[in-house]
């Protein structure tokens, strides 16, 4: 365990994440956990924050590999440790940031799985097969994820005051509590209206404004949405693939790109700060173009004698 004397400093760091950087609760929790990892390492090695060096930070990273943490997770922990070190420098605990030159592991670009419109329709039909009191809610969730490209946390945090169904858009609070306006398709509006007009669970105190509720009347959780999407994918015959709520977001972006939408428009609708994050969808589109060329170009057709 890290020394109890470090707890007040970590609490101040949490306040910094919440109020200075305006990060979401999930991001705050992840960054705080990374800071705790660094503090535990320093305690185990008998090192101090004030005298922390670049070489010691390298030792911290090497220890992550030693216990079998995968490169993608190492990269995330390094990002959290860097944030903590910047905070310590701002607070005057360090004269220089020892993590400034720390390199993150190279991670190969992973092309996310995507669904076709027909496969999404099969998942919507699976809601009917699954049935239950939540059927209309589940259809509305799938349609909003696919038609609006929301992150699962954005969907769970959606409130009644964020819906502008007559104007055909919704307001989303994304990372850093930055909001954006996302157009809604007619099918998404229809599914949401049907859900809101249906009998819903009695909201618990403080949960009245949330759009998507659990059986217990609380805002639906991220885990519940993950489980729901996986179950519906299985009923739709897609269970052999790793389908998640984020798959629907990727599918939203890919369908837009294939339909001719520009990267900047997709960037705005997804809420990406950096266009390079959005550019991954050009790789997906190129791979589908390659398949089309190999299938239809006369030079790629096999001739039979």
mmCIF file of C-alpha atoms in Angstrom:
data_model
loop_
_atom_site.group_PDB
_atom_site.id
_atom_site.type_symbol
_atom_site.label_atom_id
_atom_site.label_comp_id
_atom_site.label_asym_id
_atom_site.label_seq_id
_atom_site.Cartn_x
_atom_site.Cartn_y
_atom_site.Cartn_z
ATOM 1 C CA UNK A 1 0.000 0.000 0.000
ATOM 2 C CA UNK A 2 1.199 3.541 -0.650
ATOM 3 C CA UNK A 3 1.862 5.701 2.423
ATOM 4 C CA UNK A 4 -1.207 7.323 3.961
ATOM 5 C CA UNK A 5 0.635 10.655 3.864
ATOM 6 C CA UNK A 6 0.205 10.626 0.081
ATOM 7 C CA UNK A 7 -3.599 10.487 0.300
ATOM 8 C CA UNK A 8 -4.148 14.275 0.634
ATOM 9 C CA UNK A 9 -1.951 14.845 -2.429
ATOM 10 C CA UNK A 10 -3.919 12.299 -4.442
ATOM 11 C CA UNK A 11 -7.164 13.941 -3.346
ATOM 12 C CA UNK A 12 -5.873 17.298 -4.599
ATOM 13 C CA UNK A 13 -4.901 15.595 -7.864
ATOM 14 C CA UNK A 14 -8.446 14.245 -8.183
ATOM 15 C CA UNK A 15 -9.826 17.769 -7.704
ATOM 16 C CA UNK A 16 -7.400 18.977 -10.385
ATOM 17 C CA UNK A 17 -8.715 16.342 -12.808
ATOM 18 C CA UNK A 18 -12.336 17.171 -12.026
ATOM 19 C CA UNK A 19 -12.301 20.944 -11.894
ATOM 20 C CA UNK A 20 -9.198 22.077 -13.787
ATOM 21 C CA UNK A 21 -9.199 19.531 -16.619
ATOM 22 C CA UNK A 22 -12.969 18.963 -16.433
ATOM 23 C CA UNK A 23 -12.624 15.224 -17.089
ATOM 24 C CA UNK A 24 -15.465 12.740 -16.849
ATOM 25 C CA UNK A 25 -15.816 10.555 -13.706
ATOM 26 C CA UNK A 26 -14.549 7.509 -15.616
ATOM 27 C CA UNK A 27 -11.458 9.370 -16.859
ATOM 28 C CA UNK A 28 -10.780 10.772 -13.369
ATOM 29 C CA UNK A 29 -10.934 7.272 -11.902
ATOM 30 C CA UNK A 30 -8.544 5.893 -14.531
ATOM 31 C CA UNK A 31 -6.001 8.725 -14.103
ATOM 32 C CA UNK A 32 -6.131 8.456 -10.324
ATOM 33 C CA UNK A 33 -5.526 4.706 -10.523
ATOM 34 C CA UNK A 34 -2.447 5.325 -12.723
ATOM 35 C CA UNK A 35 -1.121 7.850 -10.204
ATOM 36 C CA UNK A 36 -1.572 5.300 -7.407
ATOM 37 C CA UNK A 37 0.454 2.780 -9.415
ATOM 38 C CA UNK A 38 3.327 5.257 -9.647
ATOM 39 C CA UNK A 39 3.116 6.113 -5.934
ATOM 40 C CA UNK A 40 3.160 2.410 -4.983
ATOM 41 C CA UNK A 41 6.216 1.859 -7.160
ATOM 42 C CA UNK A 42 8.049 4.749 -5.507
ATOM 43 C CA UNK A 43 7.125 3.450 -2.054
ATOM 44 C CA UNK A 44 8.298 -0.084 -2.873
ATOM 45 C CA UNK A 45 11.603 1.232 -4.259
ATOM 46 C CA UNK A 46 12.179 3.695 -1.430
ATOM 47 C CA UNK A 47 12.094 6.673 -3.793
ATOM 48 C CA UNK A 48 10.622 10.135 -3.279
ATOM 49 C CA UNK A 49 8.432 12.260 -5.507
ATOM 50 C CA UNK A 50 10.607 15.307 -5.034
ATOM 51 C CA UNK A 51 13.702 13.540 -6.383
ATOM 52 C CA UNK A 52 12.018 11.554 -9.122
ATOM 53 C CA UNK A 53 14.177 11.226 -12.246
ATOM 54 C CA UNK A 54 13.674 10.197 -15.841
ATOM 55 C CA UNK A 55 15.691 7.001 -15.213
ATOM 56 C CA UNK A 56 13.394 6.084 -12.304
ATOM 57 C CA UNK A 57 10.357 6.668 -14.507
ATOM 58 C CA UNK A 58 11.901 4.264 -17.019
ATOM 59 C CA UNK A 59 12.232 1.739 -14.187
ATOM 60 C CA UNK A 60 8.535 2.211 -13.413
ATOM 61 C CA UNK A 61 7.625 1.456 -17.039
ATOM 62 C CA UNK A 62 9.963 -1.562 -17.161
ATOM 63 C CA UNK A 63 8.192 -2.928 -14.081
ATOM 64 C CA UNK A 64 4.863 -2.763 -15.919
ATOM 65 C CA UNK A 65 6.254 -4.988 -18.667
ATOM 66 C CA UNK A 66 7.788 -7.338 -16.096
ATOM 67 C CA UNK A 67 4.379 -8.170 -14.624
ATOM 68 C CA UNK A 68 2.916 -8.892 -18.069
ATOM 69 C CA UNK A 69 0.903 -5.753 -18.782
ATOM 70 C CA UNK A 70 0.143 -5.431 -22.502
ATOM 71 C CA UNK A 71 1.612 -2.525 -24.534
ATOM 72 C CA UNK A 72 -1.771 -0.836 -25.047
ATOM 73 C CA UNK A 73 -2.384 -0.804 -21.278
ATOM 74 C CA UNK A 74 1.190 0.337 -20.639
ATOM 75 C CA UNK A 75 0.620 3.284 -22.984
ATOM 76 C CA UNK A 76 -2.501 4.279 -21.041
ATOM 77 C CA UNK A 77 -0.707 4.020 -17.659
ATOM 78 C CA UNK A 78 2.188 6.121 -18.982
ATOM 79 C CA UNK A 79 -0.310 8.760 -20.074
ATOM 80 C CA UNK A 80 -1.772 8.803 -16.557
ATOM 81 C CA UNK A 81 1.673 8.971 -14.945
ATOM 82 C CA UNK A 82 2.618 11.892 -17.207
ATOM 83 C CA UNK A 83 -0.541 13.740 -16.166
ATOM 84 C CA UNK A 84 0.311 13.200 -12.494
ATOM 85 C CA UNK A 85 3.859 14.457 -12.994
ATOM 86 C CA UNK A 86 2.601 17.598 -14.742
ATOM 87 C CA UNK A 87 0.301 18.204 -11.789
ATOM 88 C CA UNK A 88 3.209 17.760 -9.341
ATOM 89 C CA UNK A 89 5.275 20.270 -11.288
ATOM 90 C CA UNK A 90 2.412 22.783 -11.261
ATOM 91 C CA UNK A 91 2.044 22.282 -7.495
ATOM 92 C CA UNK A 92 5.746 22.926 -6.944
ATOM 93 C CA UNK A 93 6.715 19.387 -5.881
ATOM 94 C CA UNK A 94 9.133 19.140 -8.820
ATOM 95 C CA UNK A 95 11.250 21.688 -10.631
ATOM 96 C CA UNK A 96 11.172 19.714 -13.877
ATOM 97 C CA UNK A 97 8.863 17.033 -15.232
ATOM 98 C CA UNK A 98 10.791 13.705 -15.248
ATOM 99 C CA UNK A 99 8.208 12.087 -17.518
ATOM 100 C CA UNK A 100 8.433 14.670 -20.300
ATOM 101 C CA UNK A 101 10.733 12.568 -22.512
ATOM 102 C CA UNK A 102 9.180 9.247 -21.553
ATOM 103 C CA UNK A 103 8.168 7.346 -24.691
ATOM 104 C CA UNK A 104 5.017 5.298 -25.012
ATOM 105 C CA UNK A 105 5.163 1.882 -26.696
ATOM 106 C CA UNK A 106 4.375 1.706 -30.376
ATOM 107 C CA UNK A 107 0.959 0.186 -30.880
ATOM 108 C CA UNK A 108 -0.107 -1.108 -34.261
ATOM 109 C CA UNK A 109 -3.133 0.590 -35.737
ATOM 110 C CA UNK A 110 -6.156 -1.595 -35.060
ATOM 111 C CA UNK A 111 -8.968 -1.408 -37.551
ATOM 112 C CA UNK A 112 -12.205 -1.698 -35.598
ATOM 113 C CA UNK A 113 -14.886 -4.162 -36.598
ATOM 114 C CA UNK A 114 -17.921 -2.589 -38.248
ATOM 115 C CA UNK A 115 -21.481 -3.683 -38.924
ATOM 116 C CA UNK A 116 -23.474 -3.260 -42.097
ATOM 117 C CA UNK A 117 -26.882 -1.612 -42.004
ATOM 118 C CA UNK A 118 -28.423 -5.032 -42.614
ATOM 119 C CA UNK A 119 -26.619 -6.480 -39.570
ATOM 120 C CA UNK A 120 -27.834 -3.618 -37.401
ATOM 121 C CA UNK A 121 -31.359 -4.286 -38.659
ATOM 122 C CA UNK A 122 -30.959 -7.910 -37.573
ATOM 123 C CA UNK A 123 -30.005 -6.730 -34.091
ATOM 124 C CA UNK A 124 -33.093 -4.490 -34.020
ATOM 125 C CA UNK A 125 -35.215 -7.487 -34.983
ATOM 126 C CA UNK A 126 -33.510 -9.480 -32.221
ATOM 127 C CA UNK A 127 -35.015 -6.991 -29.745
ATOM 128 C CA UNK A 128 -38.430 -8.332 -30.782
ATOM 129 C CA UNK A 129 -37.200 -11.893 -30.292
ATOM 130 C CA UNK A 130 -35.815 -11.050 -26.859
ATOM 131 C CA UNK A 131 -39.053 -9.279 -25.954
ATOM 132 C CA UNK A 132 -39.683 -8.096 -22.431
ATOM 133 C CA UNK A 133 -40.684 -4.759 -20.977
ATOM 134 C CA UNK A 134 -37.418 -3.200 -22.179
ATOM 135 C CA UNK A 135 -37.914 -4.056 -25.855
ATOM 136 C CA UNK A 136 -38.674 -0.496 -26.989
ATOM 137 C CA UNK A 137 -35.866 0.879 -24.818
ATOM 138 C CA UNK A 138 -33.386 -1.578 -26.331
ATOM 139 C CA UNK A 139 -34.410 -0.696 -29.884
ATOM 140 C CA UNK A 140 -34.033 3.019 -29.102
ATOM 141 C CA UNK A 141 -30.578 2.402 -27.596
ATOM 142 C CA UNK A 142 -29.362 0.501 -30.675
ATOM 143 C CA UNK A 143 -30.764 3.080 -33.072
ATOM 144 C CA UNK A 144 -29.244 6.046 -31.213
ATOM 145 C CA UNK A 145 -25.819 4.344 -31.015
ATOM 146 C CA UNK A 146 -25.860 3.521 -34.722
ATOM 147 C CA UNK A 147 -27.623 6.612 -36.115
ATOM 148 C CA UNK A 148 -25.914 9.217 -33.914
ATOM 149 C CA UNK A 149 -22.506 7.629 -33.227
ATOM 150 C CA UNK A 150 -22.581 8.207 -29.467
ATOM 151 C CA UNK A 151 -20.055 6.832 -27.009
ATOM 152 C CA UNK A 152 -21.660 4.466 -24.506
ATOM 153 C CA UNK A 153 -20.981 6.923 -21.657
ATOM 154 C CA UNK A 154 -22.682 9.690 -23.667
ATOM 155 C CA UNK A 155 -25.720 7.500 -24.228
ATOM 156 C CA UNK A 156 -25.959 6.600 -20.519
ATOM 157 C CA UNK A 157 -25.710 10.270 -19.537
ATOM 158 C CA UNK A 158 -28.334 11.462 -22.014
ATOM 159 C CA UNK A 159 -31.072 13.533 -20.316
ATOM 160 C CA UNK A 160 -34.534 14.621 -21.378
ATOM 161 C CA UNK A 161 -33.350 18.198 -21.797
ATOM 162 C CA UNK A 162 -30.774 16.995 -24.345
ATOM 163 C CA UNK A 163 -33.453 15.713 -26.729
ATOM 164 C CA UNK A 164 -34.751 18.066 -29.421
ATOM 165 C CA UNK A 165 -36.874 15.600 -31.354
ATOM 166 C CA UNK A 166 -38.928 18.186 -33.230
ATOM 167 C CA UNK A 167 -35.728 19.819 -34.461
ATOM 168 C CA UNK A 168 -34.163 16.367 -35.187
ATOM 169 C CA UNK A 169 -31.009 16.627 -33.096
ATOM 170 C CA UNK A 170 -29.699 15.832 -29.649
ATOM 171 C CA UNK A 171 -27.098 17.461 -27.405
ATOM 172 C CA UNK A 172 -24.238 15.289 -26.229
ATOM 173 C CA UNK A 173 -21.769 15.941 -23.423
ATOM 174 C CA UNK A 174 -18.553 14.197 -24.395
ATOM 175 C CA UNK A 175 -15.019 14.087 -23.059
ATOM 176 C CA UNK A 176 -14.055 17.076 -20.949
ATOM 177 C CA UNK A 177 -17.792 17.871 -20.597
ATOM 178 C CA UNK A 178 -17.670 19.529 -24.001
ATOM 179 C CA UNK A 179 -21.035 19.451 -25.700
ATOM 180 C CA UNK A 180 -21.888 18.994 -29.347
ATOM 181 C CA UNK A 181 -25.088 18.839 -31.355
ATOM 182 C CA UNK A 182 -25.708 15.641 -33.329
ATOM 183 C CA UNK A 183 -28.417 15.288 -36.005
ATOM 184 C CA UNK A 184 -30.913 12.469 -35.483
ATOM 185 C CA UNK A 185 -32.210 10.266 -38.290
ATOM 186 C CA UNK A 186 -35.964 9.804 -38.701
ATOM 187 C CA UNK A 187 -35.632 6.182 -37.557
ATOM 188 C CA UNK A 188 -33.799 7.241 -34.378
ATOM 189 C CA UNK A 189 -36.456 9.872 -33.630
ATOM 190 C CA UNK A 190 -39.209 7.324 -34.178
ATOM 191 C CA UNK A 191 -37.624 4.711 -31.882
ATOM 192 C CA UNK A 192 -36.958 7.257 -29.124
ATOM 193 C CA UNK A 193 -40.536 8.625 -29.334
ATOM 194 C CA UNK A 194 -42.005 5.129 -29.117
ATOM 195 C CA UNK A 195 -39.838 4.363 -26.105
ATOM 196 C CA UNK A 196 -40.720 7.604 -24.290
ATOM 197 C CA UNK A 197 -44.445 7.055 -24.894
ATOM 198 C CA UNK A 198 -44.296 3.509 -23.495
ATOM 199 C CA UNK A 199 -44.687 2.644 -19.779
ATOM 200 C CA UNK A 200 -41.280 3.150 -18.126
ATOM 201 C CA UNK A 201 -39.949 2.213 -14.685
ATOM 202 C CA UNK A 202 -40.603 4.735 -11.916
ATOM 203 C CA UNK A 203 -37.387 6.812 -11.741
ATOM 204 C CA UNK A 204 -35.571 6.833 -8.430
ATOM 205 C CA UNK A 205 -34.914 10.137 -6.711
ATOM 206 C CA UNK A 206 -32.411 12.156 -8.723
ATOM 207 C CA UNK A 207 -32.792 9.938 -11.810
ATOM 208 C CA UNK A 208 -35.889 11.573 -13.299
ATOM 209 C CA UNK A 209 -34.079 13.389 -16.096
ATOM 210 C CA UNK A 210 -32.237 10.416 -17.586
ATOM 211 C CA UNK A 211 -33.602 9.095 -20.883
ATOM 212 C CA UNK A 212 -32.589 5.440 -20.652
ATOM 213 C CA UNK A 213 -33.519 3.769 -17.376
ATOM 214 C CA UNK A 214 -32.872 0.335 -15.913
ATOM 215 C CA UNK A 215 -35.615 -1.808 -14.430
ATOM 216 C CA UNK A 216 -34.818 -0.257 -11.052
ATOM 217 C CA UNK A 217 -35.418 3.252 -12.317
ATOM 218 C CA UNK A 218 -31.793 4.350 -12.431
ATOM 219 C CA UNK A 219 -29.806 5.657 -15.392
ATOM 220 C CA UNK A 220 -28.718 2.645 -17.412
ATOM 221 C CA UNK A 221 -25.068 1.727 -16.785
ATOM 222 C CA UNK A 222 -22.272 1.266 -19.304
ATOM 223 C CA UNK A 223 -21.892 -2.386 -18.304
ATOM 224 C CA UNK A 224 -25.597 -3.014 -18.842
ATOM 225 C CA UNK A 225 -25.406 -1.552 -22.356
ATOM 226 C CA UNK A 226 -22.331 -3.699 -23.147
ATOM 227 C CA UNK A 227 -24.148 -6.857 -21.972
ATOM 228 C CA UNK A 228 -27.292 -5.898 -23.873
ATOM 229 C CA UNK A 229 -25.451 -5.291 -27.163
ATOM 230 C CA UNK A 230 -23.526 -8.570 -26.845
ATOM 231 C CA UNK A 231 -26.740 -10.492 -26.177
ATOM 232 C CA UNK A 232 -28.558 -8.928 -29.128
ATOM 233 C CA UNK A 233 -25.559 -9.602 -31.389
ATOM 234 C CA UNK A 234 -25.758 -13.261 -30.386
ATOM 235 C CA UNK A 235 -29.486 -13.435 -31.125
ATOM 236 C CA UNK A 236 -28.807 -11.800 -34.506
ATOM 237 C CA UNK A 237 -26.250 -14.490 -35.388
ATOM 238 C CA UNK A 238 -23.255 -12.193 -34.888
ATOM 239 C CA UNK A 239 -22.049 -13.753 -31.632
ATOM 240 C CA UNK A 240 -18.811 -15.055 -33.153
ATOM 241 C CA UNK A 241 -17.624 -11.456 -33.503
ATOM 242 C CA UNK A 242 -16.665 -9.081 -30.702
ATOM 243 C CA UNK A 243 -19.583 -6.671 -30.990
ATOM 244 C CA UNK A 244 -19.771 -3.826 -28.461
ATOM 245 C CA UNK A 245 -21.498 -0.437 -28.246
ATOM 246 C CA UNK A 246 -18.344 1.066 -29.727
ATOM 247 C CA UNK A 247 -18.790 -1.179 -32.787
ATOM 248 C CA UNK A 248 -22.010 0.705 -33.532
ATOM 249 C CA UNK A 249 -20.151 4.026 -33.226
ATOM 250 C CA UNK A 250 -17.483 2.777 -35.658
ATOM 251 C CA UNK A 251 -20.216 1.572 -37.999
ATOM 252 C CA UNK A 252 -21.885 5.002 -37.887
ATOM 253 C CA UNK A 253 -18.648 6.700 -38.976
ATOM 254 C CA UNK A 254 -17.882 4.142 -41.675
ATOM 255 C CA UNK A 255 -21.363 4.357 -43.207
ATOM 256 C CA UNK A 256 -21.052 8.157 -43.334
ATOM 257 C CA UNK A 257 -17.633 7.999 -44.994
ATOM 258 C CA UNK A 258 -18.767 5.448 -47.553
ATOM 259 C CA UNK A 259 -21.792 7.635 -48.274
ATOM 260 C CA UNK A 260 -19.545 10.588 -49.140
ATOM 261 C CA UNK A 261 -19.388 12.568 -45.864
ATOM 262 C CA UNK A 262 -16.203 14.559 -45.284
ATOM 263 C CA UNK A 263 -13.776 13.726 -42.481
ATOM 264 C CA UNK A 264 -14.303 17.077 -40.772
ATOM 265 C CA UNK A 265 -18.061 16.554 -40.603
ATOM 266 C CA UNK A 266 -17.534 13.068 -39.147
ATOM 267 C CA UNK A 267 -15.004 14.492 -36.688
ATOM 268 C CA UNK A 268 -17.563 17.010 -35.423
ATOM 269 C CA UNK A 269 -20.309 14.420 -35.049
ATOM 270 C CA UNK A 270 -18.040 11.963 -33.211
ATOM 271 C CA UNK A 271 -16.605 14.668 -30.956
ATOM 272 C CA UNK A 272 -12.968 13.934 -31.838
ATOM 273 C CA UNK A 273 -10.598 16.740 -30.856
ATOM 274 C CA UNK A 274 -7.917 15.587 -33.305
ATOM 275 C CA UNK A 275 -8.755 14.768 -36.921
ATOM 276 C CA UNK A 276 -6.059 12.069 -36.869
ATOM 277 C CA UNK A 277 -8.372 10.029 -34.628
ATOM 278 C CA UNK A 278 -11.073 10.236 -37.270
ATOM 279 C CA UNK A 279 -8.669 9.294 -40.060
ATOM 280 C CA UNK A 280 -8.713 5.644 -38.979
ATOM 281 C CA UNK A 281 -12.004 5.340 -40.864
ATOM 282 C CA UNK A 282 -10.255 6.110 -44.136
ATOM 283 C CA UNK A 283 -8.298 2.882 -43.616
ATOM 284 C CA UNK A 284 -11.538 0.951 -43.193
ATOM 285 C CA UNK A 285 -12.916 2.525 -46.338
ATOM 286 C CA UNK A 286 -9.729 1.711 -48.261
ATOM 287 C CA UNK A 287 -9.923 -1.929 -47.232
ATOM 288 C CA UNK A 288 -13.494 -2.142 -48.542
ATOM 289 C CA UNK A 289 -12.361 -0.429 -51.747
ATOM 290 C CA UNK A 290 -9.641 -3.061 -52.138
ATOM 291 C CA UNK A 291 -12.277 -5.803 -51.838
ATOM 292 C CA UNK A 292 -14.391 -4.091 -54.494
ATOM 293 C CA UNK A 293 -11.416 -3.771 -56.861
ATOM 294 C CA UNK A 294 -10.381 -7.381 -56.370
ATOM 295 C CA UNK A 295 -13.940 -8.505 -56.977
ATOM 296 C CA UNK A 296 -14.884 -6.385 -59.969
ATOM 297 C CA UNK A 297 -11.718 -5.271 -61.784
ATOM 298 C CA UNK A 298 -11.250 -7.356 -64.966
ATOM 299 C CA UNK A 299 -7.539 -7.862 -64.257
ATOM 300 C CA UNK A 300 -8.416 -9.565 -60.967
ATOM 301 C CA UNK A 301 -11.035 -11.915 -62.364
ATOM 302 C CA UNK A 302 -9.977 -15.513 -62.733
ATOM 303 C CA UNK A 303 -10.462 -16.937 -66.191
ATOM 304 C CA UNK A 304 -11.325 -20.548 -66.734
ATOM 305 C CA UNK A 305 -10.000 -22.381 -69.767
#
